[in-house]
Coordinates of C-alpha atoms and ligand atoms in Angstrom, one line a residue:
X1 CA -21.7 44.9 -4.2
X2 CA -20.1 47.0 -1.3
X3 CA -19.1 50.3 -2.1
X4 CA -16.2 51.3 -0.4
X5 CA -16.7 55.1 1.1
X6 CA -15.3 57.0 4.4
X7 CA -18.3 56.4 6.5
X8 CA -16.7 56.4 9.8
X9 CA -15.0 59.7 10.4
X10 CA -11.7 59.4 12.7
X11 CA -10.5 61.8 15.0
X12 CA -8.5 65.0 13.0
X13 CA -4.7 64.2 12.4
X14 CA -5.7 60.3 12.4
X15 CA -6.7 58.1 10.0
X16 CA -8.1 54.9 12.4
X17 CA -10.4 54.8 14.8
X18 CA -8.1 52.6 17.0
X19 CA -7.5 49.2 17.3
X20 CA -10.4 46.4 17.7
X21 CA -11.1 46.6 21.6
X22 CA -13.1 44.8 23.9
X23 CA -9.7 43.5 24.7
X24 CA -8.7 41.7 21.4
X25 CA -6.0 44.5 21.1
X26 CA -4.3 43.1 24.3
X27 CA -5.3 39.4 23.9
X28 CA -3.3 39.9 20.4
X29 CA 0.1 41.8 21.3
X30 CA 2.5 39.7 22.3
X31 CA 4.8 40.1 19.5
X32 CA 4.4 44.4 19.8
X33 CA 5.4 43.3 23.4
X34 CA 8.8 41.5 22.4
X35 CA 9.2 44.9 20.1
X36 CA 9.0 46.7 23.3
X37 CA 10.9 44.9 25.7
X38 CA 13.7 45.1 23.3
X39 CA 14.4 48.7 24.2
X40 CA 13.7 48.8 28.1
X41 CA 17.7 49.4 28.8
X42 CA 16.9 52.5 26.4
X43 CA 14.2 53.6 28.8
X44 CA 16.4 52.3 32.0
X45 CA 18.7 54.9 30.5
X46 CA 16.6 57.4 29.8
X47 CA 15.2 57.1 33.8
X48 CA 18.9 57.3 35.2
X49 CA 19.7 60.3 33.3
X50 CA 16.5 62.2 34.1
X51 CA 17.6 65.3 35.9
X52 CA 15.0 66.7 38.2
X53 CA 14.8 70.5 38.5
X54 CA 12.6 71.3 41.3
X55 CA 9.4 69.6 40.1
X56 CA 6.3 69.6 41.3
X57 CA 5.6 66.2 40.7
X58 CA 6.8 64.1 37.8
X59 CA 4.8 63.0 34.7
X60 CA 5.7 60.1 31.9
X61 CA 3.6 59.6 29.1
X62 CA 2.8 57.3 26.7
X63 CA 1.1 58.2 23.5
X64 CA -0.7 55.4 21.2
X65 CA -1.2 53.3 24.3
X66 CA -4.4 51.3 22.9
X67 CA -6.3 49.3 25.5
X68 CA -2.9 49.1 28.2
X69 CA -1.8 46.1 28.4
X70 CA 1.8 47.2 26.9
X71 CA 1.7 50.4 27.9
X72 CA 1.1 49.7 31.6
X73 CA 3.9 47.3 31.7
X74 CA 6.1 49.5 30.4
X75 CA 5.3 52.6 32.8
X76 CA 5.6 49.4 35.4
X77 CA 9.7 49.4 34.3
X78 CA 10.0 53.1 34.2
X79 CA 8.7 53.4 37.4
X80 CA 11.2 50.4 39.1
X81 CA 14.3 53.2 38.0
X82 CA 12.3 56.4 39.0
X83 CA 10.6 55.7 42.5
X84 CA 13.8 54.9 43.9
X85 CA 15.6 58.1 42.9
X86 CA 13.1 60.5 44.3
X87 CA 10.3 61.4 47.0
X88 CA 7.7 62.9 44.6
X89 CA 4.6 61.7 43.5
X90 CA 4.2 60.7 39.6
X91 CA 2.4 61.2 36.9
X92 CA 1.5 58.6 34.4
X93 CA -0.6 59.5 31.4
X94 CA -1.5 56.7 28.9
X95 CA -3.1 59.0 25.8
X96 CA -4.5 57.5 22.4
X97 CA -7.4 58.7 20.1
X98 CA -11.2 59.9 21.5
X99 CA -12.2 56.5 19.7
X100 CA -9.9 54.5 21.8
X101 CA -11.3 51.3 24.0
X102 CA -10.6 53.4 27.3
X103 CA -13.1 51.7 29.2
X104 CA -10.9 48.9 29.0
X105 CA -7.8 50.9 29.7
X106 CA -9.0 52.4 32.3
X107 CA -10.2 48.9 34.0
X108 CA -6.6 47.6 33.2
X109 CA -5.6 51.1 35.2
X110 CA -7.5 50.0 38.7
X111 CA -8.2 46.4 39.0
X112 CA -10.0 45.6 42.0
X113 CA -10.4 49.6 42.0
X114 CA -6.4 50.3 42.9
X115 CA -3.8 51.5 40.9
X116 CA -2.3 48.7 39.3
X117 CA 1.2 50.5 40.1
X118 CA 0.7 49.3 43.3
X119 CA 2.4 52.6 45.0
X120 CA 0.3 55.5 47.4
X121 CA 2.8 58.0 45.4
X122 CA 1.4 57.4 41.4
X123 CA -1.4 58.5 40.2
X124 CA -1.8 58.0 36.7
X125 CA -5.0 59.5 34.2
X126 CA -5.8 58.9 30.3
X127 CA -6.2 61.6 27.6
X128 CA -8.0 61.6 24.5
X129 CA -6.4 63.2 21.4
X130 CA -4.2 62.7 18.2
X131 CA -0.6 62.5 19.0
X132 CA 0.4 64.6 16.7
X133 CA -1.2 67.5 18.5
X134 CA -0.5 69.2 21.7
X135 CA -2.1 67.4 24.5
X136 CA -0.4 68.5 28.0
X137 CA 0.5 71.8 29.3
X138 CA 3.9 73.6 28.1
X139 CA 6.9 72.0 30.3
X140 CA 4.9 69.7 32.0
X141 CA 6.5 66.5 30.9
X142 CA 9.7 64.5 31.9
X143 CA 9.3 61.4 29.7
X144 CA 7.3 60.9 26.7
X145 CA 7.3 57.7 24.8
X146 CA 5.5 56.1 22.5
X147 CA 5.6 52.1 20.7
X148 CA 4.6 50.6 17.8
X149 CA 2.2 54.0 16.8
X150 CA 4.1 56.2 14.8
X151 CA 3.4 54.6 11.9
X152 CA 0.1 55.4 11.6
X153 CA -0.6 58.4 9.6
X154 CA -1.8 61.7 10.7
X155 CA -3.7 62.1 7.4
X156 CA -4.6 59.6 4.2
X157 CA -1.7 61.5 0.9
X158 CA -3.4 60.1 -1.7
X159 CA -6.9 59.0 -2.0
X160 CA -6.8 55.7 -4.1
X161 CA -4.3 53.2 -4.3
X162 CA -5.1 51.2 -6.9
X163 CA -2.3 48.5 -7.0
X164 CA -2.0 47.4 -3.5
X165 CA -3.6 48.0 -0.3
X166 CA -0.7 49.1 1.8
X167 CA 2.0 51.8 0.7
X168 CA 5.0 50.3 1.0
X169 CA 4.2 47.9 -1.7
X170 CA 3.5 44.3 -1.5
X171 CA 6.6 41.5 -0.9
X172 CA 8.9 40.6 -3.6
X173 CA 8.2 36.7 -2.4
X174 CA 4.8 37.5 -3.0
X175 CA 4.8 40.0 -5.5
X176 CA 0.8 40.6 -5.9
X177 CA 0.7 44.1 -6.1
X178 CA 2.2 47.2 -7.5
X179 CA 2.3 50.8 -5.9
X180 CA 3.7 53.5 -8.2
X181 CA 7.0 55.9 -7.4
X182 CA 4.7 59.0 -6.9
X183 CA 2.6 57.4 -4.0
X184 CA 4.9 55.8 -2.2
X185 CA 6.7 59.5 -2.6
X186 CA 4.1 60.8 -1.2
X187 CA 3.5 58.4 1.7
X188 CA 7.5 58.5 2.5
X189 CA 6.7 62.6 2.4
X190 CA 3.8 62.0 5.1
X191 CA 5.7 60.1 7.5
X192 CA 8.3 62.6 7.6
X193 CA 5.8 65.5 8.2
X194 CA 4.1 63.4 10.8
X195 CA 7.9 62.5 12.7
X196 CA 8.7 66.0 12.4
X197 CA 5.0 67.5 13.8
X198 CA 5.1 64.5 16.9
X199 CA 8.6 65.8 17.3
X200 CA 7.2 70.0 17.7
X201 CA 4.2 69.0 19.8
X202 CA 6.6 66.9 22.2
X203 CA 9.0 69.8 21.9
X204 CA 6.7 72.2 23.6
X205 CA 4.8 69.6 26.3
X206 CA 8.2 68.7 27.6
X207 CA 10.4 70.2 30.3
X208 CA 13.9 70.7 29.1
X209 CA 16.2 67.8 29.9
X210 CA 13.0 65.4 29.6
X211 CA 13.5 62.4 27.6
X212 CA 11.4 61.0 24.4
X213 CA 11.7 57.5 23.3
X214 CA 10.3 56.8 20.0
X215 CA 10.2 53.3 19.3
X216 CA 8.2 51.6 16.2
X217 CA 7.7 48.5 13.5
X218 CA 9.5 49.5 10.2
X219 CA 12.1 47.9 7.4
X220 CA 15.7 47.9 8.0
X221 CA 18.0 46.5 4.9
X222 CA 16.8 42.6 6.0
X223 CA 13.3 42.6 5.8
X224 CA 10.3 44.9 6.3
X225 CA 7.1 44.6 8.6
X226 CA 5.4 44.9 6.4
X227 CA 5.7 41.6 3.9
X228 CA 3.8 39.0 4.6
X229 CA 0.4 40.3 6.6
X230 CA -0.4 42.8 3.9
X231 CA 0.5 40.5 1.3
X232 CA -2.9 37.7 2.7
X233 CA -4.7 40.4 3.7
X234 CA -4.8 42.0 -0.1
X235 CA -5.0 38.7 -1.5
X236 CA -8.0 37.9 1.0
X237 CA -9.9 41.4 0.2
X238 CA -9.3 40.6 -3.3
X239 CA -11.1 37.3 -3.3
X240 CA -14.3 38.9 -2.1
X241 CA -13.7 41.4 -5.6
X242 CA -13.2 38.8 -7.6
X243 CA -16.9 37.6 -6.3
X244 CA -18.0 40.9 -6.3
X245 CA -18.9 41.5 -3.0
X246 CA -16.4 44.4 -2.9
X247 CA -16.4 46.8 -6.4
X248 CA -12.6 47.1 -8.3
X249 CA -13.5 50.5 -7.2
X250 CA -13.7 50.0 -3.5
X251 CA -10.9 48.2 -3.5
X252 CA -8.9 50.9 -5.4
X253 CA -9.9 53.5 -2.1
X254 CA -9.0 51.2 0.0
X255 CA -5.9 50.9 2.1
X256 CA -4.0 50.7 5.5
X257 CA -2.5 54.2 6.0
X258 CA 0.5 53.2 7.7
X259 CA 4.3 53.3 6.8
X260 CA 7.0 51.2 7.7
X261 CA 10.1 54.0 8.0
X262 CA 13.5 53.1 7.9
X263 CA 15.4 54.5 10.8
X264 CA 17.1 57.0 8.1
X265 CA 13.8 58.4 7.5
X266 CA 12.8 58.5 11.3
X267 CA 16.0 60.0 12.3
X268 CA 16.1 62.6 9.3
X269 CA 14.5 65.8 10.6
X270 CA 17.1 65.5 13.4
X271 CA 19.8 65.3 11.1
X272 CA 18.4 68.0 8.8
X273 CA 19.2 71.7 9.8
X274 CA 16.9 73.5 7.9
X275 CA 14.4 71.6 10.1
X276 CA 12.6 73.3 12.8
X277 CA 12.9 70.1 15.2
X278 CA 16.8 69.8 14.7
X279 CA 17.7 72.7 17.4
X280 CA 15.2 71.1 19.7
X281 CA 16.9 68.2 20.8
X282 CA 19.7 66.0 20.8
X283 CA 19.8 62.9 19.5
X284 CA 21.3 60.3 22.3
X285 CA 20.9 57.1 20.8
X286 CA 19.3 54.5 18.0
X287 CA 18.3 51.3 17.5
X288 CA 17.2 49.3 14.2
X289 CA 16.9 45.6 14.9
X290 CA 14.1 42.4 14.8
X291 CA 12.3 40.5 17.2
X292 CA 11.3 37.2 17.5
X293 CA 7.4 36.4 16.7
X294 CA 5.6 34.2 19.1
X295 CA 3.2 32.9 16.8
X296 CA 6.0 31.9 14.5
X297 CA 7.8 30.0 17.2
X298 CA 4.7 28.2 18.0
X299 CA 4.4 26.9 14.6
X300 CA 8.1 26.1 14.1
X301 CA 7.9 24.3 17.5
X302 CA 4.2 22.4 17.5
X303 CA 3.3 22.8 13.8
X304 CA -0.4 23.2 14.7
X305 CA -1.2 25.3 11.1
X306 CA -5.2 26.0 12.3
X307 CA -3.7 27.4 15.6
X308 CA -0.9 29.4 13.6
X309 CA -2.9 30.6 11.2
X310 CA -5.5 32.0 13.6
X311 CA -2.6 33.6 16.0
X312 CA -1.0 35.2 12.8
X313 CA -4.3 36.7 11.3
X314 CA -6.0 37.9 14.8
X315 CA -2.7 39.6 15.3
X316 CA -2.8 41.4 12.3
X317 CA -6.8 41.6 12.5
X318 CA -6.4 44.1 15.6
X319 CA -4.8 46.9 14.1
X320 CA -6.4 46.6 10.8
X321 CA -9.9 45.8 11.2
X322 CA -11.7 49.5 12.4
X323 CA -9.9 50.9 8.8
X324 CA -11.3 48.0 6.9
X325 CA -14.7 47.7 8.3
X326 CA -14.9 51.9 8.1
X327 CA -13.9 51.4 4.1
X328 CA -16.9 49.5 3.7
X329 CA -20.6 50.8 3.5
X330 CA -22.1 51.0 6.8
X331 CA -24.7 48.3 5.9
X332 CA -26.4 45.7 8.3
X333 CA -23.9 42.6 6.9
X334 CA -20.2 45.1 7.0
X335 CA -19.6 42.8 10.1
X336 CA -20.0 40.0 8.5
X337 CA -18.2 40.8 5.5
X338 CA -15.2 41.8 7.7
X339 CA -15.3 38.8 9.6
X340 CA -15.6 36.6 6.7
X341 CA -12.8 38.9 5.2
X342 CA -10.5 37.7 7.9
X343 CA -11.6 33.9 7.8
X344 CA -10.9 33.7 4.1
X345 CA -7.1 35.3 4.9
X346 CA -6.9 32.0 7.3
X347 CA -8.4 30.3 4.8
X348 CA -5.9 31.0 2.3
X349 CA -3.1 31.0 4.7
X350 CA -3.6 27.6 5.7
X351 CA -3.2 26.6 2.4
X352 CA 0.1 27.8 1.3
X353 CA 1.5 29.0 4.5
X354 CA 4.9 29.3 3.0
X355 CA 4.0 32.1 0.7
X356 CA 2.9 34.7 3.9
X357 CA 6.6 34.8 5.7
X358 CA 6.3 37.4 8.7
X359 CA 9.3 39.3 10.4
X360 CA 8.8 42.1 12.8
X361 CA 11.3 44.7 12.4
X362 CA 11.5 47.7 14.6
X363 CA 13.5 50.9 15.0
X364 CA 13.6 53.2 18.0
X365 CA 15.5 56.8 19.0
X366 CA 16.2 58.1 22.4
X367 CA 16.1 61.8 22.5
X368 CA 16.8 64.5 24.8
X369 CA 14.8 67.5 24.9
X370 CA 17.0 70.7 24.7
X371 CA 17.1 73.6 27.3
Ligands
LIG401 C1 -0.3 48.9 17.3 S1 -1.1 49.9 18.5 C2 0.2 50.1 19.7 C3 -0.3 50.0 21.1 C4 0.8 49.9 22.2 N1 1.6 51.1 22.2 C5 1.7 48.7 22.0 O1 2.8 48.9 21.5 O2 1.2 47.6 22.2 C6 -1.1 51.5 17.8 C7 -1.8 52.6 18.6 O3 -1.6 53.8 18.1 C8 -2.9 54.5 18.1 N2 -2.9 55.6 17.2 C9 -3.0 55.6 15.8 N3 -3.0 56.8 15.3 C10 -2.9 57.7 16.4 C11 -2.9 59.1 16.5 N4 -2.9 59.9 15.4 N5 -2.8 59.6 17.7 C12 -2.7 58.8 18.8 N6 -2.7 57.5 18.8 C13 -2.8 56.9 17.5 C14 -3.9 53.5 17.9 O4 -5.2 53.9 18.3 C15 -3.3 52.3 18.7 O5 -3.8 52.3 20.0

């Protein structure tokens, strides 16, 4: 029976390693992609009101930016707006945690060995860190953003979660799961210390008059991101305690520390004067809205069921998997377990597909950092 314990340690102010790399995170994006390129005219905005005060050269970063594939495209647009409205070189930094899969970034950075920006005036580099620490130099920074990662806690609030394995509760069409008023309290109390400590760190990297776009999955009053995925992947963890591979125990330690905000509780410490971020910036514009899922359109338009059911749990697979597998003991068979974890979530989907409903809903803020 597998005893679930924190053998892999993340990075401090994180609570994943990353997401599964090796190029699985990329090869299973497309639907953060739609998330993102609903809020390009944010950043085409953001780019035509950048004001330029005498800068040495000029630096956007993106922070959570996994193995690149998103993340490049989107410096790709920022840099359309910005190369045309000045002659100085830029900067782009794509920064996510030490455990990151930067080889692979970094070979999405240079294919054939040049910049994939395809300009003699960018240059771009990587850094290793938690976002919610400082990772550039005071005033260095003219755009930061950052894309379906703030949900992802800085720390782990509580230490079991006995009722459900994600702490915004399981689905009410689903229902297989509780999660009492104190813990989600005090996950609701996390993400707004981790918002308002991004929010500081930012505060101090960027120049004044640089721009932050903060754009990630959440709930709005239709649906939440997280109802569905969670829902088969509890019920598929379950069935291997049911058989006793994984200990009521384990299970009970176990679960995804992310949480889907509402764009009240993302906008909050800006609204809040008693917080220390609220003088820091203004607040320019928000979004709340959904996006369309490819794999759900693929269904509704071929009904292949093996191919949906693969698309929908490989997509949730990369950025769950390194906290699963590092909840289990560090034993010779933990791959195997984790992989047959995610078979039997296929398994189960297949059969009653109509029970796992998936919407991605996203919320986003443009902000402007103050002089
Ligand atoms: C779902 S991926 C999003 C990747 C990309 N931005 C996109 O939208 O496709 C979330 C990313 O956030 C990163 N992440 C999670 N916690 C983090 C932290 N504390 N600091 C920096 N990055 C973090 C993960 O490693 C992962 O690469």
């Amino acid at each position: 029976m597998a005893d679930i314990e924190a053998s892999d340690t993340p990075s401090s102010h994180a609570t994943t390693t990353g997401m599964t790399g090796g190029g699985f995170y990329d090869a299973n994006s497309a639907t953060q992609w739609n998330a993102i390129e609903a809020v390009l005219p944010i950043l085409d905005d953001a780019i035509t009101s950048l004001q330029l005060r005498d800068p040495d050269c000029v630096r956007l970063a993106d922070f959570g930016c996994s193995e690149g594939r998103n993340s490049i495209a989107v410096m790709s647009r920022a840099l359309r707006s910005l190369l045309p409205k000045t002659d100085l070189s830029v900067q782009t930094i794509h920064s996510d945690l030490p455990t990151n899969d930067f080889s692979k970034l970094i070979a999405n950075l240079r294919p054939d060995g040049q910049s994939v920006y395809d300009s003699n005036r960018v240059y771009s580099s990587v850094v290793g860190g938690s976002m919610y620490d400082q990772l550039l130099p005071e005033r260095s920074l003219h755009l930061a953003t950052t894309f379906n990662a703030i949900g992802f806690l800085s720390r782990r609030p509580v230490n079991r979660l006995p009722g459900y394995i994600f702490p915004n509760g399981p689905s009410t069409v689903r229902a297989n799961g509780y999660v009492s008023d104190d813990d989600r309290s005090a996950f609701a109390l996390q993400a707004r210390r981790d918002v308002e400590c991004y929010l500081e760190v930012r505060a101090r990297e960027l120049v004044p008059g640089g721009k932050l776009l903060v754009q990630v999955f959440g709930s709005t009053d239709q649906a939440r991101t997280c109802d569905g995925i969670y829902d088969l992947l509890n019920d598929a963890v379950l069935s291997f305690v049911d058989k006793d591979e994984i200990s009521r125990e384990s299970y009970d330690r176990y679960y995804q520390p992310v949480y889907m905000r509402h764009l009240d509780e993302l906008t909050a410490p800006l609204r809040d004067p008693q917080s220390t971020v609220s003088s820091l910036y203004s607040l320019d514009s928000t979004r709340s809205y959904e996006i369309a899922v490819p794999f759900n359109q693929q269904y509704a338009s071929d009904g292949d069921l093996d191919r949906f059911a693969k698309d929908y749990v490989n997509f949730f697979r990369a950025f769950t998997e390194a906290v699963l597998s590092s909840a289990l003991p560090e034993t010779p068979e933990r791959a195997d377990l984790v992989d047959r974890i995610y078979r039997q979530a296929e398994v189960i989907l297949k059969a009653n597909p109509k029970s796992y409903p998936f919407r991605y809903m996203a919320i986003a803020m443009l902000l402007t950092r103050k002089d």
